[in-house]
Coordinates of C-alpha atoms and ligand atoms in Angstrom, one line a residue:
X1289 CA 88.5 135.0 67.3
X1290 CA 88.8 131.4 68.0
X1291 CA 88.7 130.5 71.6
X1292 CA 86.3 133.3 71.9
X1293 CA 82.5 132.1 73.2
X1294 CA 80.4 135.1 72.4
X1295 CA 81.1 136.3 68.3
X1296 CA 79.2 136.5 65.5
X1297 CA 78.5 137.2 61.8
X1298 CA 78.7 140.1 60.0
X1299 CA 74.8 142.2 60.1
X1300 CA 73.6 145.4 58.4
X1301 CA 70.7 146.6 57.0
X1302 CA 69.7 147.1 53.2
X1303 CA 66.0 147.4 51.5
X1304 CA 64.3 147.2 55.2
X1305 CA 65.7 143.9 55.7
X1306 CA 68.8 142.4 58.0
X1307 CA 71.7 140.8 55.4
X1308 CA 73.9 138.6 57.7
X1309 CA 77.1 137.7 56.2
X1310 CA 79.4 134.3 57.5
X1311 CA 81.2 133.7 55.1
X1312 CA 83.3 137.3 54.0
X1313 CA 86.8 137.7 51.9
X1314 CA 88.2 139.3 54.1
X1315 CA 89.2 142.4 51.5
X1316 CA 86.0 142.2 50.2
X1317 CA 84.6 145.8 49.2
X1318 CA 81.6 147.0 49.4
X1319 CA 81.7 148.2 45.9
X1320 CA 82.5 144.5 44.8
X1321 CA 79.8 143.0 47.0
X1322 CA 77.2 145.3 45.3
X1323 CA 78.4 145.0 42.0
X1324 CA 79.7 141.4 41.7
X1325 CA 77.6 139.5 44.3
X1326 CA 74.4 141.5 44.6
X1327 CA 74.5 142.6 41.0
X1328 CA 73.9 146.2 41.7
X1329 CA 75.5 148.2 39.6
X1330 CA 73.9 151.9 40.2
X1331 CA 76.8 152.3 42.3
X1332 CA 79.7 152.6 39.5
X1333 CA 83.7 151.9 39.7
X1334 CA 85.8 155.6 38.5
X1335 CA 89.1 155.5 40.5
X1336 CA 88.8 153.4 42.6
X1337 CA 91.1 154.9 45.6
X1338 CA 88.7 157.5 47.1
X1339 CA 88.7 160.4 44.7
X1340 CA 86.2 160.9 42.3
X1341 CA 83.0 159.9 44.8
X1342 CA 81.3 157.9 41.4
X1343 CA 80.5 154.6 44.5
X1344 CA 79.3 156.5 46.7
X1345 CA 76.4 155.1 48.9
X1346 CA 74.9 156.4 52.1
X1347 CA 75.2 154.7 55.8
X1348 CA 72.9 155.3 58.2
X1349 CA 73.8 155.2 61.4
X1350 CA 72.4 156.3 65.3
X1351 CA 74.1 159.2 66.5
X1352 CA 73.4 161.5 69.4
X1353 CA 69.8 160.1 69.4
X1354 CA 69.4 160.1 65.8
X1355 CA 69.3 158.7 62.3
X1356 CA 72.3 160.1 60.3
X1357 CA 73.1 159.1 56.5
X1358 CA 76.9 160.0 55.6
X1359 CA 78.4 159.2 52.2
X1360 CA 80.7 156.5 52.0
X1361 CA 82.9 155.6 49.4
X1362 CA 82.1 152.2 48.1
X1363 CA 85.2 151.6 46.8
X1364 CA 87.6 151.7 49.3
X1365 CA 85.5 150.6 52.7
X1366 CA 85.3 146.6 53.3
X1367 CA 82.3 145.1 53.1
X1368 CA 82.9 144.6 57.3
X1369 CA 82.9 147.9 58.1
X1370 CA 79.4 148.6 57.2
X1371 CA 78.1 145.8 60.4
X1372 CA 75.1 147.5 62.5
X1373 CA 74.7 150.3 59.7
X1374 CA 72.0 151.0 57.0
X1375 CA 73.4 150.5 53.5
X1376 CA 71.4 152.7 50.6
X1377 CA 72.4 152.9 47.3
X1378 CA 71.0 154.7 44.2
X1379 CA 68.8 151.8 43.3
X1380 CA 67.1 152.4 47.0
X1381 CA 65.7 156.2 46.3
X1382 CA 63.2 155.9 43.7
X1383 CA 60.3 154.1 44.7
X1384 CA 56.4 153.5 43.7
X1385 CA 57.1 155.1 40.1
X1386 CA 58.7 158.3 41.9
X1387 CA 61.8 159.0 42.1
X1388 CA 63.4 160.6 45.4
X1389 CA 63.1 164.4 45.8
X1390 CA 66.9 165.2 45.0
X1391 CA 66.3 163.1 41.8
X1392 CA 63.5 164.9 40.6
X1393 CA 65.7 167.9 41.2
X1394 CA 68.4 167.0 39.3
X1395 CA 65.7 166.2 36.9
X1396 CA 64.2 169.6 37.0
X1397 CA 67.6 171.5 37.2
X1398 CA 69.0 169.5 34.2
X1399 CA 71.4 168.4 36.7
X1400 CA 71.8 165.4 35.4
X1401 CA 75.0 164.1 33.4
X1402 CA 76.8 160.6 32.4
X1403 CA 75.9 157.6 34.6
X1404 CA 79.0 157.3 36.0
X1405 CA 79.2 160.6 38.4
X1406 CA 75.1 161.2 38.7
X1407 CA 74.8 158.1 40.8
X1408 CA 77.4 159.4 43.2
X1409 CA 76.5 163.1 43.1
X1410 CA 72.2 161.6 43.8
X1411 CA 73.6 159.7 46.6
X1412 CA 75.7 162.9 48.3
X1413 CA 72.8 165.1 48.1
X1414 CA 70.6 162.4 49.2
X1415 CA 72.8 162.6 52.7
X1416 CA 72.4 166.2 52.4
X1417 CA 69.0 166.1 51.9
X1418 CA 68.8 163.8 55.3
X1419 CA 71.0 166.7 57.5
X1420 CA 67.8 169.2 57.1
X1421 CA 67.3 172.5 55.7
X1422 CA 70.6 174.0 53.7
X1423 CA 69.9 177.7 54.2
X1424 CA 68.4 179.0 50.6
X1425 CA 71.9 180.7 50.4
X1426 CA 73.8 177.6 51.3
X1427 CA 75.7 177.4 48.5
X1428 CA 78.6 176.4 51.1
X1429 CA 77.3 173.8 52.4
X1430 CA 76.1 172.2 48.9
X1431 CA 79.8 172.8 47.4
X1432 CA 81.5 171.1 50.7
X1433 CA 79.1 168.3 50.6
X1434 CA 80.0 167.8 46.6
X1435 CA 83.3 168.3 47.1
X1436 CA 84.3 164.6 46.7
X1437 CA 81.7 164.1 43.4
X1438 CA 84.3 164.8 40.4
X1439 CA 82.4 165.4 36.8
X1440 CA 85.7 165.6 34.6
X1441 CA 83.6 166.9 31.5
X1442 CA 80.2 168.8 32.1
X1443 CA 79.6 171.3 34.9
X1444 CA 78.2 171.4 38.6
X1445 CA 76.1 174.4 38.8
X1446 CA 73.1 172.4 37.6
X1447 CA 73.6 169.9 40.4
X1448 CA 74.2 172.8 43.2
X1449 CA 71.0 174.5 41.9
X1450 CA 69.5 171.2 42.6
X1451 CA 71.0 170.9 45.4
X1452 CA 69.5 174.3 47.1
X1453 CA 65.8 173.1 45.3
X1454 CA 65.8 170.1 47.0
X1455 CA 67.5 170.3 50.2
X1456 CA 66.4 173.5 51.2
X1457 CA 63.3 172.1 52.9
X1458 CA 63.2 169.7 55.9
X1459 CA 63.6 165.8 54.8
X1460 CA 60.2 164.2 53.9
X1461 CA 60.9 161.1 52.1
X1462 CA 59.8 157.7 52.7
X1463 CA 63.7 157.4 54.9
X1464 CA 62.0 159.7 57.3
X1465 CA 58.7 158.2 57.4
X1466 CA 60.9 154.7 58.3
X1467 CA 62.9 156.6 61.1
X1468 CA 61.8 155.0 63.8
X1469 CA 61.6 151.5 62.3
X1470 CA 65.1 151.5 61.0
X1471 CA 66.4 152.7 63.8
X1472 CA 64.5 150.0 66.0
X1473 CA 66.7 147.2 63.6
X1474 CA 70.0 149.4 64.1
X1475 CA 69.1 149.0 67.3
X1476 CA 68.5 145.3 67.5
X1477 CA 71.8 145.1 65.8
X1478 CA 74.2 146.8 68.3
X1479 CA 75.4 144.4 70.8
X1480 CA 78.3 143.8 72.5
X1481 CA 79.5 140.8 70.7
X1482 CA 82.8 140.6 69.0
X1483 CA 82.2 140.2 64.9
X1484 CA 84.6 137.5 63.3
X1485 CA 84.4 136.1 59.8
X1486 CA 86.9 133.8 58.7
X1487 CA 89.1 131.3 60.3
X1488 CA 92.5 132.0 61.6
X1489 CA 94.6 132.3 58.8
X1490 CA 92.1 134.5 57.4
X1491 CA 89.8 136.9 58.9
X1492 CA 87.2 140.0 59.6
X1493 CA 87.1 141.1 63.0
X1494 CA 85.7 143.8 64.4
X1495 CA 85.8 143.2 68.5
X1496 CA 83.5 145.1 70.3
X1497 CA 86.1 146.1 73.5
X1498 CA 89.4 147.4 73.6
X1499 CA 89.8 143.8 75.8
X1500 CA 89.0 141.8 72.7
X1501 CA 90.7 143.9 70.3
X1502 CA 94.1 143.7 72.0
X1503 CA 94.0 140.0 72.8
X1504 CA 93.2 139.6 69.0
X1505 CA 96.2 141.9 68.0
X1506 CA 98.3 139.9 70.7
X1507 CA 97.4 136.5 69.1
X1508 CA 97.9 137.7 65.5
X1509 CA 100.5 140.6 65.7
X1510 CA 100.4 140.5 61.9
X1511 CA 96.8 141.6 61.3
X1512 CA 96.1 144.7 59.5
X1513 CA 94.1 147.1 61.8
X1514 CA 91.6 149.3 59.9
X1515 CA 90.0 152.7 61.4
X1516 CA 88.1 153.8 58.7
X1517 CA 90.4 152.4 55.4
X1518 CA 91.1 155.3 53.4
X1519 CA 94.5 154.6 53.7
X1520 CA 94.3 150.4 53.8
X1521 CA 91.5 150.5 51.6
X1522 CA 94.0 151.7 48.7
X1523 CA 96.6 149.1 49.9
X1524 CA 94.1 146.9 48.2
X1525 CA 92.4 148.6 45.5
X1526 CA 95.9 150.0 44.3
X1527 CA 99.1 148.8 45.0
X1528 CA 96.7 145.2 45.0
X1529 CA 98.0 143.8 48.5
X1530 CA 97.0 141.2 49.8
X1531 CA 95.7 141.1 53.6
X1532 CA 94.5 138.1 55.0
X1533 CA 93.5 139.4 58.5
X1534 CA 92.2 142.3 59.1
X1535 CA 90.9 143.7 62.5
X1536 CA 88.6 146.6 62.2
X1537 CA 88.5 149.1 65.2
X1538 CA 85.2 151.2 64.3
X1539 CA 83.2 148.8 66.9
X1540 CA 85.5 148.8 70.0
X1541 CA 83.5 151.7 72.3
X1542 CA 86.3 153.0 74.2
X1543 CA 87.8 153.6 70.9
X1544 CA 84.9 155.9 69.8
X1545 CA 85.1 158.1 72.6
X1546 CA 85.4 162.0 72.4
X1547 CA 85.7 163.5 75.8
X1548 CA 86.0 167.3 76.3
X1549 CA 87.3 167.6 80.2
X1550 CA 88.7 170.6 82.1
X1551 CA 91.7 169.8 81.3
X1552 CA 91.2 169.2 77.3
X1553 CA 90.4 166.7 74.8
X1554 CA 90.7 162.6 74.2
X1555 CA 89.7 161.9 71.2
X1556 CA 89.3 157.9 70.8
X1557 CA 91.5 156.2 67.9
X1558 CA 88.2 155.2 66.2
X1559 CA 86.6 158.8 66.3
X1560 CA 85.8 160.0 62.6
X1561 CA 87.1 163.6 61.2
X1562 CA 83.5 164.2 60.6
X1563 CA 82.7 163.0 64.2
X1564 CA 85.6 165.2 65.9
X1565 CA 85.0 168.2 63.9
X1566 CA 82.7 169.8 66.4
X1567 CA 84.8 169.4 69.6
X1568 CA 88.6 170.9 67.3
X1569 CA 86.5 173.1 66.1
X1570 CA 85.7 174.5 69.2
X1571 CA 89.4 174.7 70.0
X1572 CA 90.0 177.1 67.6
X1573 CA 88.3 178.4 64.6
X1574 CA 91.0 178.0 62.2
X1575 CA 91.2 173.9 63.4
X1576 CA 87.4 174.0 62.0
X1577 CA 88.4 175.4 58.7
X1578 CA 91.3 173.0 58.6
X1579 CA 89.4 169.6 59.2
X1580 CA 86.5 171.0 56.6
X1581 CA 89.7 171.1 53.8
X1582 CA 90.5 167.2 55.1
X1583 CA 89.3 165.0 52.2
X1584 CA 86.1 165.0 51.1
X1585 CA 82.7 164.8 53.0
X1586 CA 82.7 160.8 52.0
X1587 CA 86.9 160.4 53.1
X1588 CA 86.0 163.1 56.7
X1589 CA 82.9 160.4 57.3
X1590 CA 85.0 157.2 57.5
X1591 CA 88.8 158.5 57.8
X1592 CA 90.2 158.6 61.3
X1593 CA 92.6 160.5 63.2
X1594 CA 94.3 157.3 64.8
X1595 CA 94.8 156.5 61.4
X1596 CA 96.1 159.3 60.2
X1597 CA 98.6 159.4 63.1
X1598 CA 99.1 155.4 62.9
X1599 CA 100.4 154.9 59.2
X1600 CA 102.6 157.7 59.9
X1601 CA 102.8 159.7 56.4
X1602 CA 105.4 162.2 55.9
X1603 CA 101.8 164.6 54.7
X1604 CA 99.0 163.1 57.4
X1605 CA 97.2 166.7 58.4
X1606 CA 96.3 166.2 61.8
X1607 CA 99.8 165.0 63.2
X1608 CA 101.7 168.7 62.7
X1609 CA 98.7 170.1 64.3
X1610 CA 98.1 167.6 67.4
X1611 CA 102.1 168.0 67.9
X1612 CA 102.0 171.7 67.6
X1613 CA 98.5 171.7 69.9
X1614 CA 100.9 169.5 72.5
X1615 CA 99.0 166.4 72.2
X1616 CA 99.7 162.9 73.9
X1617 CA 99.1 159.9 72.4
X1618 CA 98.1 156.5 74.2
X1619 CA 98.9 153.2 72.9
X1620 CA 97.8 149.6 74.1
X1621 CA 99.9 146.2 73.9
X1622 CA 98.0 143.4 75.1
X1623 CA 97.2 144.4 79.0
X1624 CA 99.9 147.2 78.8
X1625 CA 99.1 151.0 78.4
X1626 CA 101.5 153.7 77.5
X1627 CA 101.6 157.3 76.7
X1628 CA 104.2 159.4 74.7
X1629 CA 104.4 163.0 73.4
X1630 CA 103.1 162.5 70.3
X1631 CA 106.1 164.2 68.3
X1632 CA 108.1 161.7 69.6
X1633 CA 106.0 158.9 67.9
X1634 CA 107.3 159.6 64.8
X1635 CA 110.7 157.9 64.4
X1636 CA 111.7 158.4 60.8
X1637 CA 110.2 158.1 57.6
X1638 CA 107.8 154.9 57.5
X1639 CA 109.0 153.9 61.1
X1640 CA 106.8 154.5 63.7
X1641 CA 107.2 153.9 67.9
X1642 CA 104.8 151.2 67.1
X1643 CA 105.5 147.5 68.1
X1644 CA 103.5 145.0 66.5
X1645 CA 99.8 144.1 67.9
X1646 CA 100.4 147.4 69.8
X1647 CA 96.6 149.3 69.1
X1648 CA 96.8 153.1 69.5
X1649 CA 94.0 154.2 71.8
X1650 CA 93.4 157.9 71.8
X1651 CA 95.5 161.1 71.5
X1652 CA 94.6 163.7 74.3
X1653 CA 94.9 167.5 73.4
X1654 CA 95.2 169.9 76.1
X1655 CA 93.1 173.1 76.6
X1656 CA 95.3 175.9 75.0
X1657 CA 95.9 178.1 78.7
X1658 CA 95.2 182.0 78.7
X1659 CA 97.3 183.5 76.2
X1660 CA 97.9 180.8 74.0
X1661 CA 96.7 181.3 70.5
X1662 CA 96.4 178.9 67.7
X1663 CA 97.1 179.1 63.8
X1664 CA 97.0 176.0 61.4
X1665 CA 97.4 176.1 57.6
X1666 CA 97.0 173.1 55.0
X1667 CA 98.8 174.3 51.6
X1668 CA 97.5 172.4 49.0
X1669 CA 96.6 172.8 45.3
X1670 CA 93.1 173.2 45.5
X1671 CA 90.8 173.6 48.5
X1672 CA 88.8 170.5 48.7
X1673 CA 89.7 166.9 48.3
X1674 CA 93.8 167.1 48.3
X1675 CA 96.9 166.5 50.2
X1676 CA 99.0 168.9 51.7
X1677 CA 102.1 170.5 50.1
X1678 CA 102.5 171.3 53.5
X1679 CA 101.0 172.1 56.9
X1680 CA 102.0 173.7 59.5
X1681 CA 100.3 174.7 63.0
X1682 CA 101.2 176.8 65.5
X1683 CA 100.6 177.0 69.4
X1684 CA 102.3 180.7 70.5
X1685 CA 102.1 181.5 74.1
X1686 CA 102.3 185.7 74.4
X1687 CA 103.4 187.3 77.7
X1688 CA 101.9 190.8 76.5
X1689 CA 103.5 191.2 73.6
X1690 CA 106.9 189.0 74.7
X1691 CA 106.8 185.4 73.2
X1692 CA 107.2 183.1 76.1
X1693 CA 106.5 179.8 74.3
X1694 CA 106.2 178.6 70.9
X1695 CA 105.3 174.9 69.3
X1696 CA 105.5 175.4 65.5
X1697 CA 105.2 171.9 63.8
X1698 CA 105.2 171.1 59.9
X1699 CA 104.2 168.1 57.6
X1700 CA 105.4 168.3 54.3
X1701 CA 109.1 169.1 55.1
X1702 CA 111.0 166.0 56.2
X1703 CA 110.4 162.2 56.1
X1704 CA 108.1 162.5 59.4
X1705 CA 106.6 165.3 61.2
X1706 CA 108.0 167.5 62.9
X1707 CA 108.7 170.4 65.2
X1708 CA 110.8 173.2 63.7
X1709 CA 112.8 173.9 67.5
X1710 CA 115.3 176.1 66.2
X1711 CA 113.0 178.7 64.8
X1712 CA 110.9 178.2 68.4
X1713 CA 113.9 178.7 70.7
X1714 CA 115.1 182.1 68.6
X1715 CA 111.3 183.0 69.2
X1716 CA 111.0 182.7 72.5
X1717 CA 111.7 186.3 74.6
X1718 CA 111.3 188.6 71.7
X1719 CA 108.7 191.2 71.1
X1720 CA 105.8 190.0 68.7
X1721 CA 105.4 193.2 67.0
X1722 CA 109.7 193.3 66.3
X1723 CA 109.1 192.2 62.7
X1724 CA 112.8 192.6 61.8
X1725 CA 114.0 189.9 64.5
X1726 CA 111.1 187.9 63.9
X1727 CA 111.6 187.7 60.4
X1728 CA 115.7 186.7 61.4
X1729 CA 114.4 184.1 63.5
X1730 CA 112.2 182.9 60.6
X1731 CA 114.6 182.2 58.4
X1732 CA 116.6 179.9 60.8
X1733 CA 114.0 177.4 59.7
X1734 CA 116.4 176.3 56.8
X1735 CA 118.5 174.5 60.0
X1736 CA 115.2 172.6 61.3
X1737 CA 114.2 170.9 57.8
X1738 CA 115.5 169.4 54.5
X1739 CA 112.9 169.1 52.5
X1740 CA 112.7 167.3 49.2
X1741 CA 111.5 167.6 45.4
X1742 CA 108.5 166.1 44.5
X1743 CA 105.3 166.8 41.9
X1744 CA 103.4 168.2 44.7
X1745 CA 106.0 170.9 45.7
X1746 CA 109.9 171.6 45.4
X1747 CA 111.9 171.9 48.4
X1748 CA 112.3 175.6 48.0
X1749 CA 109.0 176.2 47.9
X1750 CA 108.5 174.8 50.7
X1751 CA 110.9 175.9 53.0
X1752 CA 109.9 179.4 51.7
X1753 CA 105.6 178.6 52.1
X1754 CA 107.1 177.1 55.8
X1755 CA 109.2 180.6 57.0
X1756 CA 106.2 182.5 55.5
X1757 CA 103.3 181.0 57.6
X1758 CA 105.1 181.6 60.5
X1759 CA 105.8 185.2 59.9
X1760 CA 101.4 185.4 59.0
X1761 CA 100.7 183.7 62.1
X1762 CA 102.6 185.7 64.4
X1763 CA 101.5 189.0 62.3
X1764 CA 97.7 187.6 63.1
X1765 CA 98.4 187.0 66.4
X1766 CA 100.0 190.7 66.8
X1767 CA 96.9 192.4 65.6
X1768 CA 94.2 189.7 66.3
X1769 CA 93.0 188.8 62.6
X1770 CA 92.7 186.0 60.9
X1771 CA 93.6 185.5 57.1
X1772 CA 90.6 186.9 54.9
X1773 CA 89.9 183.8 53.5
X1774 CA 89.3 182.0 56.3
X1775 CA 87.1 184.6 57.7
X1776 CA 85.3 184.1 54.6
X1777 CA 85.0 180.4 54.6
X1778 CA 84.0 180.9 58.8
X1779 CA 81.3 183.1 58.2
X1780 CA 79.9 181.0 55.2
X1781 CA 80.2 177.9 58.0
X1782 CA 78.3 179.9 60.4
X1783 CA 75.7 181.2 57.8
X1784 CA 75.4 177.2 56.7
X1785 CA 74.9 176.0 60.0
Ligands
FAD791 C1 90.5 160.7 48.6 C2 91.3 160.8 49.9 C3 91.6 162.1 50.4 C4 92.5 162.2 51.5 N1 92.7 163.4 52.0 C5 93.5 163.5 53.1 C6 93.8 164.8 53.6 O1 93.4 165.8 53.1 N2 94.7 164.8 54.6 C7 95.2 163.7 55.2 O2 96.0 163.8 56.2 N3 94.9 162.5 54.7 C8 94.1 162.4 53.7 N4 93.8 161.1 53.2 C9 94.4 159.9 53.8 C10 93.5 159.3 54.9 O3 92.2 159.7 54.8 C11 94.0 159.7 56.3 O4 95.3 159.3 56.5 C12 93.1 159.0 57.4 O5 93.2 159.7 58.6 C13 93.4 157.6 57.6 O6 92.5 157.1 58.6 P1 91.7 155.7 58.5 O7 91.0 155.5 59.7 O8 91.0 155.7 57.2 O9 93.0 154.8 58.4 P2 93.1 153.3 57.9 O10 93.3 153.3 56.4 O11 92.1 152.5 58.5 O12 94.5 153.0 58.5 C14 95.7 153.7 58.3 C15 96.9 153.1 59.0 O13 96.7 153.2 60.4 C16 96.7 151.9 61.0 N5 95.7 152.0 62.1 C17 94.4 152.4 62.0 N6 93.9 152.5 63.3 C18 94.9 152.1 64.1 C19 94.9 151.9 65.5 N7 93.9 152.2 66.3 N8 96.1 151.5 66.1 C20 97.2 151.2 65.3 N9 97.2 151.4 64.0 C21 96.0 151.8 63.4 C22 96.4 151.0 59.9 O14 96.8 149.6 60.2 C23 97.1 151.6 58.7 O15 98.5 151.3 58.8 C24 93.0 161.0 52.1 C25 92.6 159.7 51.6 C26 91.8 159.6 50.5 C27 91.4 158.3 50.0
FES792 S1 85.4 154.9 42.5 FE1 86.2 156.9 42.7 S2 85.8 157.3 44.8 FE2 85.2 155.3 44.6
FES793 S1 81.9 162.6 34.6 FE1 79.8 162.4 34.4 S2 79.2 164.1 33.1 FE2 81.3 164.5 33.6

């Protein structure tokens, strides 16, 4: 940020001690740092884009008053992004000739398998460990936190069994006994000062106001932003781009902002999945089930929705279901705010209403009014950990039983996101419980998309998945259900919380 008085290096915590960084690769990960430059190599390399969860470290961080550890995936966050946290890794859990309690577990449980996913699994449960008690029955909770730990050759009932042993008691490890210490240097660390590594042909930013961020964007309009780089972080790992400036949002505060008003929900740009969870949740039931199906625990931890919204994929979850809730978005160019529908963000395939150094700032969702209800599906392979064939969300207003309005929105079924209008207008003013005319105004969708071919999904199966989620929807809506399996996986939530 040259020109800028008050920046400074990059700081985090690791082994009870501050590291302070100046002088930072820009695309440096934090799975290279810890395995090239620190010569750490607990934390192992499998896929390198996010999947398998073999890097996986924890990150402590202050929230709501306390000291949370999430998983991270080492190999696709920047070493930047982990300023003002607590970095642990597998070599950090054993200590004084004992190893941690989840280790000894996985010990006990013959839980453990090849060095390459055991690290990663040890460091998942370790975060689990650090939430509290999973309920002895929590077999839930253990499976969604595992969910992004891939063994492709042995087994994980061993580890779940260790799991429930170990974490099925309130945390008492020498992490808790350090509490208040470590989160006296977290503490220390969090100012208001604008991070920048690098010169300015190549740079780490992470300003600490949306002020700073947007007069960085505005003097280098080609700077890759970065919410939580499970998108860019793959730019780099896979298709091996290179980025020479990248600003990261995670530290701007009016970015992290949730606010539930009377009126509904902003949720800032920089706001996790994990982070959000609660307050969608709490919009509707199935929106919980959906954002627990996002990713993985360690992708739902870093992952944001302005990202999600921002690089525009054709297959993003949260756009079909912000569009069908109605939601806003707000963007920021330099000194300039604006605010758009957020459907109408979406220009055509890889071609967003986005100019360049233009930061989006937060997407507001209003309160669903009285007689509004709310259905959202992800169609994917398998439950956990993959992208949507498609996904579709619906907002239908009833008038007793006469539809009076209808926002039905699908990913998965053209080059953007989108709204499937024609199947809404033929909707409006019939009688939810007609199943013939609903079922004729389903299969209008065929004018609203033309999907394609591709390994996840062909384009009939789509179309047909598409017409067929509507037609369950408006069935659960006539007789107030919800499909079975997400009752099941609600009341397993509700049991694990
Ligand atoms: C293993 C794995 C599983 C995944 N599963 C899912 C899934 O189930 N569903 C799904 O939808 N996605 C999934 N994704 C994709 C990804 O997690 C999401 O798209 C996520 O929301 C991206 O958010 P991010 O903060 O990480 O974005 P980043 O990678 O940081 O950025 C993504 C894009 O948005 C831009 N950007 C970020 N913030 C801003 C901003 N404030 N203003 C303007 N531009 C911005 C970036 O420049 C970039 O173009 C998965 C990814 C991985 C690696
Ligand atoms: S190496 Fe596979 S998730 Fe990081
Ligand atoms: S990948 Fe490690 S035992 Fe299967």
């Amino acid at each position: 940020m040259t020109g800028h008085s008050r920046q400074r290096p990059l700081r985090f915590v690791h082994q009870g001690r501050v590291v302070e960084i100046d002088d930072l690769p820009p695309m440096t990960t934090l799975l290279d740092w810890l395995r090239l430059d620190r010569r750490l190599t607990g934390t192992k390399e499998g896929c390198g884009e996010g999947d398998c969860g073999a890097c996986t470290v924890a990150l402590g961080r202050v929230k709501g008053g306390r000291l949370v550890y999430e998983p991270a995936n080492a190999c696709i966050l920047l070493l930047g992004q982990i300023d003002g946290a607590e970095l642990v890794t597998v070599e950090d859990l054993a200590a004084g000739g004992h190893l941690h309690p989840v280790q000894q577990a996985m010990v006990d449980h013959h839980g453990s398998q090849c060095g390459f996913c055991t690290p990663g699994f040890v460091m998942s449960l370790f975060t689990l460990y650090q939430d509290g008690c999973v309920a002895a029955d929590g077999r839930e909770a253990v499976l969604t936190r595992i969910a992004g730990n891939l063994c492709r050759c042995t087994g994980y009932r061993p580890i779940v069994d260790a799991a429930l042993d170990a974490c099925s008691q309130p945390a008492n490890d020498r992490f808790v006994t350090a509490a208040a210490a470590t989160t006296a240097m977290l503490a220390d660390l969090a100012d208001e000062t604008d991070l920048f590594v690098g010169d300015d042909n190549s740079f780490f930013a992470a300003p600490a106001s949306l002020d700073a961020l947007c007069a960085l964007t505005m003097r280098h309009p080609d700077a890759t932003l970065v919410g939580g780089a499970t998108d860019v972080g793959l730019w780099i790992t896979k298709q091996l781009r290179t980025l020479p400036k990248i600003i990261h949002t995670g530290r701007v505060s009016e970015l992290r902002r949730l606010d539930q008003g009377t009126d509904g929900l902003a949720i800032g740009a920089a706001v996790t999945y994990a982070e959000a969870r609660g307050a969608l949740a709490a919009v509707d039931p199935d929106i919980g089930v959906w954002a627990d199906r996002l990713g993985s625990a360690q992708v739902r931890a870093a992952g944001t929705i302005g990202g999600n919204i921002a690089n525009g994929s054709p297959i993003g979850d949260s756009p079909p279901l912000l569009i069908a809730l109605g939601a806003t978005l707000h963007l920021r160019h330099g000194g300039k705010a604006r605010s758009l529908p957020l459907e109408r963000f979406f220009l055509a395939y890889g071609n967003q209403d986005r100019a360049a150094g233009e930061v989006v700032t937060h997407v507001t969702v209003p309160r669903p009014e009285a007689g509004e209800h709310i259905r959202a599906f992800k169609i994917a392979k398998r439950n956990d950990q993959d992208i949507s064939s498609v996904m579709g969300a619906l907002k239908i207003g009833l008038d007793g039983c006469r539809i009076a309005s209808a926002r039905i929105a699908f990913g998965g079924l053209a080059g953007i996101p989108r709204r499937s209008e024609t199947v809404e207008a033929a909707l409006i003013g019939m009688s939810i419980d007609d199943e013939a005319a609903v079922a004729a105004a389903v299969s209008r969708i065929a004018g609203d998309f033309t999907p394609m071919d591709d390994h996840r999904a062909s384009a009939r199966y789509r179309l047909t998945v598409a017409g067929n989620l509507i037609r369950k929807a408006l069935m659960e809506i006539a007789t107030g259900s919800r499909g079975e399996t997400r009752i099941a996986h609600l009341r397993e939530a509700h049991h694990a919380a």
